[in-house]
GROMACS .gro file of C-alpha atoms in nm:
model
  357
    1MET     CA    1   0.009   0.021  -0.028
    2ALA     CA    2   0.295   0.216   0.093
    3GLU     CA    3   0.442   0.157  -0.244
    4TYR     CA    4   0.113   0.273  -0.448
    5ALA     CA    5   0.121   0.566  -0.252
    6SER     CA    6   0.429   0.680  -0.324
    7ALA     CA    7   0.426   0.569  -0.703
    8ALA     CA    8   0.099   0.802  -0.720
    9PHE     CA    9   0.282   1.065  -0.537
   10GLU     CA   10   0.575   1.062  -0.790
   11ARG     CA   11   0.330   1.047  -1.079
   12ARG     CA   12   0.151   1.361  -0.923
   13ARG     CA   13   0.500   1.556  -0.898
   14ARG     CA   14   0.680   1.496  -1.247
   15PRO     CA   15   0.436   1.744  -1.433
   16ARG     CA   16   0.539   2.016  -1.207
   17THR     CA   17   0.886   1.948  -1.230
   18THR     CA   18   0.864   1.890  -1.611
   19LEU     CA   19   0.687   2.253  -1.630
   20TRP     CA   20   0.969   2.419  -1.422
   21ALA     CA   21   1.242   2.272  -1.649
   22THR     CA   22   1.057   2.377  -1.974
   23LEU     CA   23   1.017   2.739  -1.796
   24ALA     CA   24   1.352   2.752  -1.711
   25ILE     CA   25   1.504   2.674  -2.071
   26SER     CA   26   1.271   2.878  -2.234
   27PHE     CA   27   1.406   3.162  -2.019
   28PHE     CA   28   1.733   3.063  -2.094
   29VAL     CA   29   1.659   3.045  -2.490
   30ILE     CA   30   1.498   3.381  -2.486
   31LEU     CA   31   1.773   3.581  -2.294
   32ALA     CA   32   2.038   3.400  -2.521
   33ALA     CA   33   1.810   3.504  -2.834
   34GLY     CA   34   1.773   3.854  -2.688
   35LEU     CA   35   2.174   3.898  -2.603
   36TYR     CA   36   2.222   3.775  -2.960
   37SER     CA   37   2.025   4.009  -3.114
   38ALA     CA   38   2.158   4.305  -2.932
   39PHE     CA   39   2.500   4.185  -3.044
   40TRP     CA   40   2.408   4.152  -3.380
   41PHE     CA   41   2.246   4.491  -3.449
   42ASP     CA   42   2.526   4.652  -3.231
   43ALA     CA   43   2.784   4.476  -3.442
   44ALA     CA   44   2.584   4.596  -3.777
   45GLU     CA   45   2.575   4.960  -3.689
   46ARG     CA   46   2.961   4.990  -3.584
   47LEU     CA   47   2.993   4.811  -3.928
   48LYS     CA   48   2.791   5.067  -4.102
   49THR     CA   49   2.981   5.343  -3.883
   50GLY     CA   50   3.318   5.221  -3.974
   51ILE     CA   51   3.232   5.212  -4.317
   52ILE     CA   52   3.121   5.535  -4.354
   53GLU     CA   53   3.426   5.665  -4.144
   54TRP     CA   54   3.630   5.489  -4.382
   55THR     CA   55   3.471   5.639  -4.667
   56ALA     CA   56   3.526   5.978  -4.537
   57GLN     CA   57   3.893   5.937  -4.494
   58GLN     CA   58   3.950   5.808  -4.859
   59ARG     CA   59   3.758   6.122  -4.984
   60ALA     CA   60   3.975   6.341  -4.746
   61ALA     CA   61   4.291   6.177  -4.879
   62GLY     CA   62   4.180   6.261  -5.240
   63ASN     CA   63   4.029   5.935  -5.330
   64PHE     CA   64   3.676   5.899  -5.473
   65VAL     CA   65   3.459   5.647  -5.335
   66VAL     CA   66   3.080   5.612  -5.331
   67LEU     CA   67   2.853   5.366  -5.180
   68ASN     CA   68   2.483   5.462  -5.277
   69SER     CA   69   2.195   5.311  -5.059
   70LEU     CA   70   2.426   5.146  -4.837
   71GLN     CA   71   2.253   4.867  -4.601
   72ILE     CA   72   2.359   4.605  -4.350
   73THR     CA   73   2.102   4.317  -4.334
   74GLY     CA   74   2.144   3.931  -4.263
   75PHE     CA   75   2.019   3.891  -3.944
   76PRO     CA   76   2.061   3.663  -3.761
   77LEU     CA   77   2.315   3.441  -3.967
   78SER     CA   78   2.541   3.694  -4.165
   79PHE     CA   79   2.600   4.039  -4.239
   80THR     CA   80   2.534   4.129  -4.586
   81LEU     CA   81   2.655   4.482  -4.716
   82THR     CA   82   2.448   4.590  -5.021
   83ALA     CA   83   2.494   4.916  -5.226
   84ASP     CA   84   2.289   5.012  -5.527
   85GLN     CA   85   2.610   5.168  -5.659
   86ALA     CA   86   2.960   5.117  -5.577
   87VAL     CA   87   3.254   5.331  -5.714
   88VAL     CA   88   3.618   5.314  -5.575
   89ALA     CA   89   3.862   5.537  -5.763
   90ARG     CA   90   4.244   5.560  -5.631
   91THR     CA   91   4.305   5.947  -5.684
   92ASP     CA   92   4.078   6.247  -5.787
   93GLU     CA   93   4.224   6.164  -6.141
   94ARG     CA   94   4.075   5.826  -6.128
   95THR     CA   95   4.393   5.668  -6.231
   96PHE     CA   96   4.242   5.311  -6.108
   97SER     CA   97   3.875   5.294  -6.048
   98TRP     CA   98   3.618   5.028  -5.988
   99ARG     CA   99   3.229   5.048  -6.050
  100ALA     CA  100   2.967   4.816  -5.993
  101GLU     CA  101   2.601   4.887  -6.091
  102GLY     CA  102   2.501   4.662  -5.764
  103PHE     CA  103   2.728   4.555  -5.512
  104ARG     CA  104   2.661   4.269  -5.223
  105ALA     CA  105   2.921   4.163  -4.962
  106THR     CA  106   2.843   3.874  -4.709
  107ALA     CA  107   3.004   3.728  -4.397
  108ARG     CA  108   2.897   3.472  -4.182
  109THR     CA  109   2.863   3.565  -3.798
  110TRP     CA  110   3.116   3.298  -3.736
  111ALA     CA  111   3.333   3.356  -3.977
  112PRO     CA  112   3.372   3.758  -3.985
  113ARG     CA  113   3.704   3.723  -4.188
  114THR     CA  114   3.591   3.544  -4.501
  115LEU     CA  115   3.389   3.765  -4.736
  116THR     CA  116   3.180   3.678  -4.984
  117ILE     CA  117   3.158   3.942  -5.277
  118THR     CA  118   2.901   3.960  -5.596
  119ALA     CA  119   2.826   4.208  -5.831
  120PRO     CA  120   2.533   4.054  -6.031
  121ASP     CA  121   2.412   4.097  -6.377
  122ASN     CA  122   2.399   4.453  -6.349
  123GLY     CA  123   2.747   4.566  -6.495
  124LEU     CA  124   3.105   4.593  -6.377
  125THR     CA  125   3.368   4.816  -6.483
  126PHE     CA  126   3.741   4.812  -6.368
  127SER     CA  127   3.945   5.075  -6.549
  128ALA     CA  128   4.354   5.162  -6.517
  129ARG     CA  129   4.463   5.510  -6.668
  130GLY     CA  130   4.795   5.674  -6.667
  131ASN     CA  131   4.978   5.918  -6.877
  132SER     CA  132   5.046   5.669  -7.187
  133ARG     CA  133   4.766   5.433  -7.131
  134ASN     CA  134   4.417   5.329  -7.042
  135VAL     CA  135   4.296   4.997  -6.993
  136GLU     CA  136   3.935   4.893  -6.914
  137ILE     CA  137   3.751   4.572  -6.816
  138ASN     CA  138   3.398   4.527  -6.862
  139ALA     CA  139   3.223   4.205  -6.682
  140ALA     CA  140   2.866   4.092  -6.689
  141ALA     CA  141   2.910   3.989  -6.294
  142LEU     CA  142   3.186   3.910  -6.030
  143HIS     CA  143   3.174   3.627  -5.772
  144MET     CA  144   3.472   3.692  -5.532
  145THR     CA  145   3.590   3.528  -5.203
  146ALA     CA  146   3.819   3.694  -4.980
  147HIS     CA  147   3.982   3.545  -4.654
  148LEU     CA  148   4.125   3.839  -4.439
  149ASP     CA  149   4.386   3.849  -4.141
  150ASP     CA  150   4.402   3.965  -3.839
  151ALA     CA  151   4.481   4.357  -3.961
  152ASN     CA  152   4.166   4.300  -4.217
  153TRP     CA  153   4.447   4.270  -4.509
  154PRO     CA  154   4.353   4.016  -4.803
  155ARG     CA  155   4.552   3.718  -4.761
  156THR     CA  156   4.378   3.484  -5.015
  157VAL     CA  157   4.140   3.645  -5.301
  158THR     CA  158   3.952   3.412  -5.567
  159ALA     CA  159   3.751   3.592  -5.850
  160ARG     CA  160   3.556   3.517  -6.137
  161LEU     CA  161   3.454   3.769  -6.401
  162GLU     CA  162   3.162   3.667  -6.634
  163ARG     CA  163   3.196   3.770  -7.019
  164PRO     CA  164   3.493   3.984  -6.954
  165ILE     CA  165   3.600   4.281  -7.232
  166LEU     CA  166   3.919   4.408  -7.239
  167HIS     CA  167   3.953   4.745  -7.418
  168VAL     CA  168   4.297   4.918  -7.467
  169LEU     CA  169   4.273   5.294  -7.570
  170GLY     CA  170   4.427   5.328  -7.904
  171VAL     CA  171   4.342   4.935  -7.992
  172ARG     CA  172   4.081   4.935  -8.241
  173ASP     CA  173   3.946   4.562  -8.122
  174ASP     CA  174   3.845   4.465  -7.788
  175ILE     CA  175   3.925   4.132  -7.642
  176ALA     CA  176   3.676   3.929  -7.470
  177ALA     CA  177   3.629   3.575  -7.307
  178SER     CA  178   3.367   3.360  -7.131
  179ARG     CA  179   3.534   3.402  -6.822
  180LEU     CA  180   3.814   3.505  -6.622
  181ASP     CA  181   3.932   3.314  -6.317
  182LEU     CA  182   4.185   3.490  -6.081
  183ARG     CA  183   4.322   3.375  -5.747
  184ALA     CA  184   4.592   3.543  -5.555
  185THR     CA  185   4.761   3.503  -5.212
  186SER     CA  186   5.004   3.720  -5.008
  187ALA     CA  187   5.175   3.712  -4.683
  188PRO     CA  188   5.331   3.957  -4.459
  189ASP     CA  189   5.694   3.860  -4.564
  190GLY     CA  190   5.624   4.000  -4.950
  191GLN     CA  191   5.568   3.644  -5.051
  192GLY     CA  192   5.308   3.587  -5.287
  193SER     CA  193   5.112   3.450  -5.616
  194LEU     CA  194   4.879   3.495  -5.872
  195GLU     CA  195   4.705   3.260  -6.103
  196VAL     CA  196   4.490   3.411  -6.401
  197GLU     CA  197   4.284   3.165  -6.626
  198ALA     CA  198   4.105   3.306  -6.937
  199ASN     CA  199   3.869   3.059  -7.153
  200ASP     CA  200   3.716   3.133  -7.490
  201ILE     CA  201   3.923   3.415  -7.582
  202THR     CA  202   3.800   3.587  -7.878
  203SER     CA  203   3.839   3.900  -8.089
  204ALA     CA  204   3.809   4.056  -8.414
  205LEU     CA  205   4.168   4.103  -8.457
  206ASP     CA  206   4.273   4.003  -8.811
  207LEU     CA  207   4.536   3.752  -8.688
  208LEU     CA  208   4.299   3.582  -8.451
  209GLN     CA  209   4.008   3.569  -8.707
  210ARG     CA  210   4.226   3.430  -8.984
  211LEU     CA  211   4.318   3.176  -8.729
  212GLY     CA  212   3.981   3.031  -8.641
  213GLY     CA  213   3.891   3.357  -8.402
  214THR     CA  214   3.900   3.152  -8.078
  215ILE     CA  215   4.172   3.081  -7.809
  216ASP     CA  216   4.027   2.771  -7.599
  217ARG     CA  217   4.266   2.863  -7.276
  218ILE     CA  218   4.498   3.084  -7.163
  219LYS     CA  219   4.651   3.009  -6.792
  220VAL     CA  220   4.932   3.217  -6.596
  221ALA     CA  221   5.063   3.115  -6.267
  222ALA     CA  222   5.362   3.287  -6.075
  223ASP     CA  223   5.501   3.328  -5.763
  224LEU     CA  224   5.646   3.676  -5.650
  225LYS     CA  225   5.879   3.712  -5.390
  226GLY     CA  226   6.012   4.042  -5.249
  227THR     CA  227   5.856   4.316  -5.060
  228TRP     CA  228   5.720   4.598  -5.234
  229ARG     CA  229   5.744   4.970  -5.100
  230ALA     CA  230   5.566   5.266  -5.173
  231GLY     CA  231   5.732   5.582  -5.373
  232GLN     CA  232   5.780   5.631  -5.746
  233LEU     CA  233   5.797   5.315  -5.994
  234GLU     CA  234   6.182   5.319  -6.084
  235ARG     CA  235   6.236   5.305  -5.689
  236GLN     CA  236   5.990   5.042  -5.633
  237LEU     CA  237   6.121   4.831  -5.865
  238ASP     CA  238   6.485   4.871  -5.767
  239ALA     CA  239   6.413   4.821  -5.411
  240TRP     CA  240   6.226   4.485  -5.530
  241ARG     CA  241   6.540   4.378  -5.709
  242LEU     CA  242   6.790   4.450  -5.469
  243GLY     CA  243   6.547   4.267  -5.192
  244GLY     CA  244   6.605   3.932  -5.363
  245GLY     CA  245   6.294   3.990  -5.573
  246THR     CA  246   6.224   3.728  -5.810
  247LEU     CA  247   5.916   3.600  -6.056
  248ASP     CA  248   5.853   3.225  -6.099
  249LEU     CA  249   5.660   3.119  -6.363
  250ARG     CA  250   5.505   2.787  -6.342
  251ASP     CA  251   5.196   2.592  -6.468
  252THR     CA  252   5.165   2.843  -6.733
  253ARG     CA  253   4.968   2.740  -7.077
  254ILE     CA  254   4.820   2.811  -7.391
  255GLU     CA  255   4.556   2.592  -7.559
  256TRP     CA  256   4.462   2.687  -7.948
  257GLY     CA  257   4.323   2.409  -8.133
  258SER     CA  258   4.588   2.181  -8.167
  259LEU     CA  259   4.851   2.375  -8.017
  260ARG     CA  260   4.974   2.337  -7.642
  261VAL     CA  261   5.233   2.572  -7.521
  262ASP     CA  262   5.345   2.539  -7.158
  263ALA     CA  263   5.619   2.767  -6.972
  264GLU     CA  264   5.812   2.802  -6.666
  265GLY     CA  265   6.110   2.984  -6.556
  266THR     CA  266   6.240   3.277  -6.305
  267PHE     CA  267   6.286   3.622  -6.371
  268THR     CA  268   6.414   3.924  -6.188
  269LEU     CA  269   6.559   4.270  -6.312
  270ASP     CA  270   6.902   4.380  -6.385
  271ASP     CA  271   7.080   4.709  -6.288
  272ASP     CA  272   6.925   4.880  -6.544
  273LEU     CA  273   6.556   4.750  -6.454
  274ARG     CA  274   6.574   4.539  -6.769
  275PRO     CA  275   6.408   4.165  -6.731
  276LEU     CA  276   6.674   3.930  -6.653
  277GLY     CA  277   6.617   3.548  -6.625
  278ALA     CA  278   6.548   3.188  -6.787
  279MET     CA  279   6.233   3.040  -6.922
  280THR     CA  280   6.185   2.704  -7.099
  281ALA     CA  281   5.865   2.699  -7.354
  282THR     CA  282   5.760   2.331  -7.426
  283PHE     CA  283   5.523   2.299  -7.765
  284LEU     CA  284   5.280   2.006  -7.870
  285GLY     CA  285   5.182   2.098  -8.252
  286LEU     CA  286   5.398   2.367  -8.333
  287SER     CA  287   5.500   2.227  -8.678
  288ALA     CA  288   5.136   2.211  -8.751
  289PHE     CA  289   5.063   2.556  -8.602
  290ILE     CA  290   5.342   2.664  -8.850
  291ASP     CA  291   5.115   2.521  -9.131
  292ARG     CA  292   4.801   2.680  -9.031
  293LEU     CA  293   4.984   3.037  -9.056
  294GLN     CA  294   5.075   2.941  -9.399
  295ALA     CA  295   4.743   2.822  -9.506
  296ALA     CA  296   4.572   3.145  -9.356
  297GLU     CA  297   4.860   3.309  -9.567
  298ILE     CA  298   4.983   3.515  -9.260
  299ILE     CA  299   5.352   3.378  -9.353
  300ARG     CA  300   5.481   3.290  -9.689
  301PRO     CA  301   5.572   2.912  -9.762
  302ARG     CA  302   5.940   2.988  -9.764
  303ASP     CA  303   5.929   3.168  -9.426
  304ALA     CA  304   5.727   2.853  -9.286
  305ALA     CA  305   6.008   2.623  -9.402
  306ALA     CA  306   6.242   2.835  -9.265
  307ALA     CA  307   6.090   2.860  -8.935
  308LYS     CA  308   6.056   2.456  -8.906
  309ILE     CA  309   6.432   2.439  -9.013
  310SER     CA  310   6.510   2.695  -8.688
  311ILE     CA  311   6.311   2.509  -8.459
  312ASN     CA  312   6.489   2.233  -8.530
  313LEU     CA  313   6.810   2.389  -8.483
  314LEU     CA  314   6.711   2.556  -8.172
  315SER     CA  315   6.505   2.299  -7.988
  316GLU     CA  316   6.520   1.992  -7.833
  317ARG     CA  317   6.287   1.677  -7.847
  318THR     CA  318   6.118   1.538  -7.531
  319ASP     CA  319   6.035   1.175  -7.444
  320SER     CA  320   5.690   1.251  -7.518
  321GLY     CA  321   5.726   1.424  -7.874
  322ARG     CA  322   5.703   1.777  -7.780
  323THR     CA  323   5.958   2.051  -7.864
  324ARG     CA  324   6.138   2.234  -7.589
  325ILE     CA  325   6.308   2.576  -7.645
  326PRO     CA  326   6.498   2.766  -7.414
  327VAL     CA  327   6.424   3.135  -7.393
  328THR     CA  328   6.678   3.379  -7.193
  329ALA     CA  329   6.693   3.752  -7.127
  330GLN     CA  330   7.052   3.822  -7.010
  331PHE     CA  331   7.238   4.177  -7.091
  332GLY     CA  332   6.971   4.369  -7.202
  333ARG     CA  333   6.896   4.070  -7.527
  334LEU     CA  334   6.622   3.815  -7.553
  335SER     CA  335   6.764   3.522  -7.689
  336ILE     CA  336   6.606   3.194  -7.817
  337GLY     CA  337   6.883   2.903  -7.787
  338PRO     CA  338   7.198   3.071  -7.855
  339PHE     CA  339   7.080   3.312  -8.111
  340ALA     CA  340   6.978   3.652  -7.974
  341VAL     CA  341   6.668   3.793  -8.145
  342GLY     CA  342   6.608   4.109  -7.972
  343ASP     CA  343   6.686   4.397  -7.700
  344LEU     CA  344   6.501   4.435  -7.410
  345LEU     CA  345   6.389   4.789  -7.272
  346PRO     CA  346   6.379   4.878  -6.885
  347VAL     CA  347   6.014   4.761  -6.737
  348PRO     CA  348   5.959   5.150  -6.689
  349GLU     CA  349   6.018   5.226  -7.042
  350LEU     CA  350   5.793   4.930  -7.153
  351LEU     CA  351   5.528   5.052  -6.932
  352ALA     CA  352   5.547   5.384  -7.096
  353ILE     CA  353   5.491   5.283  -7.437
  354PRO     CA  354   5.178   5.477  -7.553
  355ASN     CA  355   4.824   5.290  -7.578
  356LEU     CA  356   5.038   4.954  -7.593
  357GLN     CA  357   5.100   5.022  -7.969
   0.00000   0.00000   0.00000
């Protein structure tokens, strides 16, 4: 009888205990949600204030920054910055500028240093202007991811431009691609890398049109060593050279129909800021490509024959049947194999060639 009474008492106590536990859990959930909401909205407000202050600082320094209809949304799982129009230019003269008709940057609350940036199908323009050249890239859309370090400096950036078009002032024909992929890394000690890959490159250039109109793929991958310092270009390059700066080409390729070109090498600058280094280019289908040049009447039959003879003299064959040709830059001369084929300009003079013509 006593056991029965005890069991009945326990059954009567349990609902009340469960109720108090449920209320306690609900209270802590509501409290946590309230604290998190306060944290999110406070962080969003501070982020927006920081962006406004940074914009004012850039304008005071003579740069040009516009973020129209700036908003911070994304509660509760992310911080999403949106603007109807975003314009960033390096100086009042806009020697460097980036413009997007629609801009969106998102960071998850648990990974605030990883940013996803998009400029949807409203149009994107990147411009670089100087005294002697204007270069502009237009793209239909941008998709980019950036990983920031503790000082908010981008250490890894990956980006894709959809349907980019390159225009150089003074050059009649633009160059377009189906997409352009970029990946860049940097480190505090000056080490870095850059990979650029373009697919389905087209242009109205006569040479390209006569050879089929499309280059399937161009990829350039390079490791950059050395520290860059602020100042004039000549001083930057000289300091980089004296600091052991080098450019290592790797995994660099051109695919154009049956032609395959792979290149790797290492370059720096000499005392006169001219390229200095060596590279090896490996070709597959080079003889057939020369035949294509002849068939398109770009070179004459005797020039095609001379080119094939020269290649046989200057190159060596790999086990896979490819043609390997050494290229060197030394003492201001560019050489293919043992033969010098031209002079090399200092990099500052090369960059000053008007309109790349």
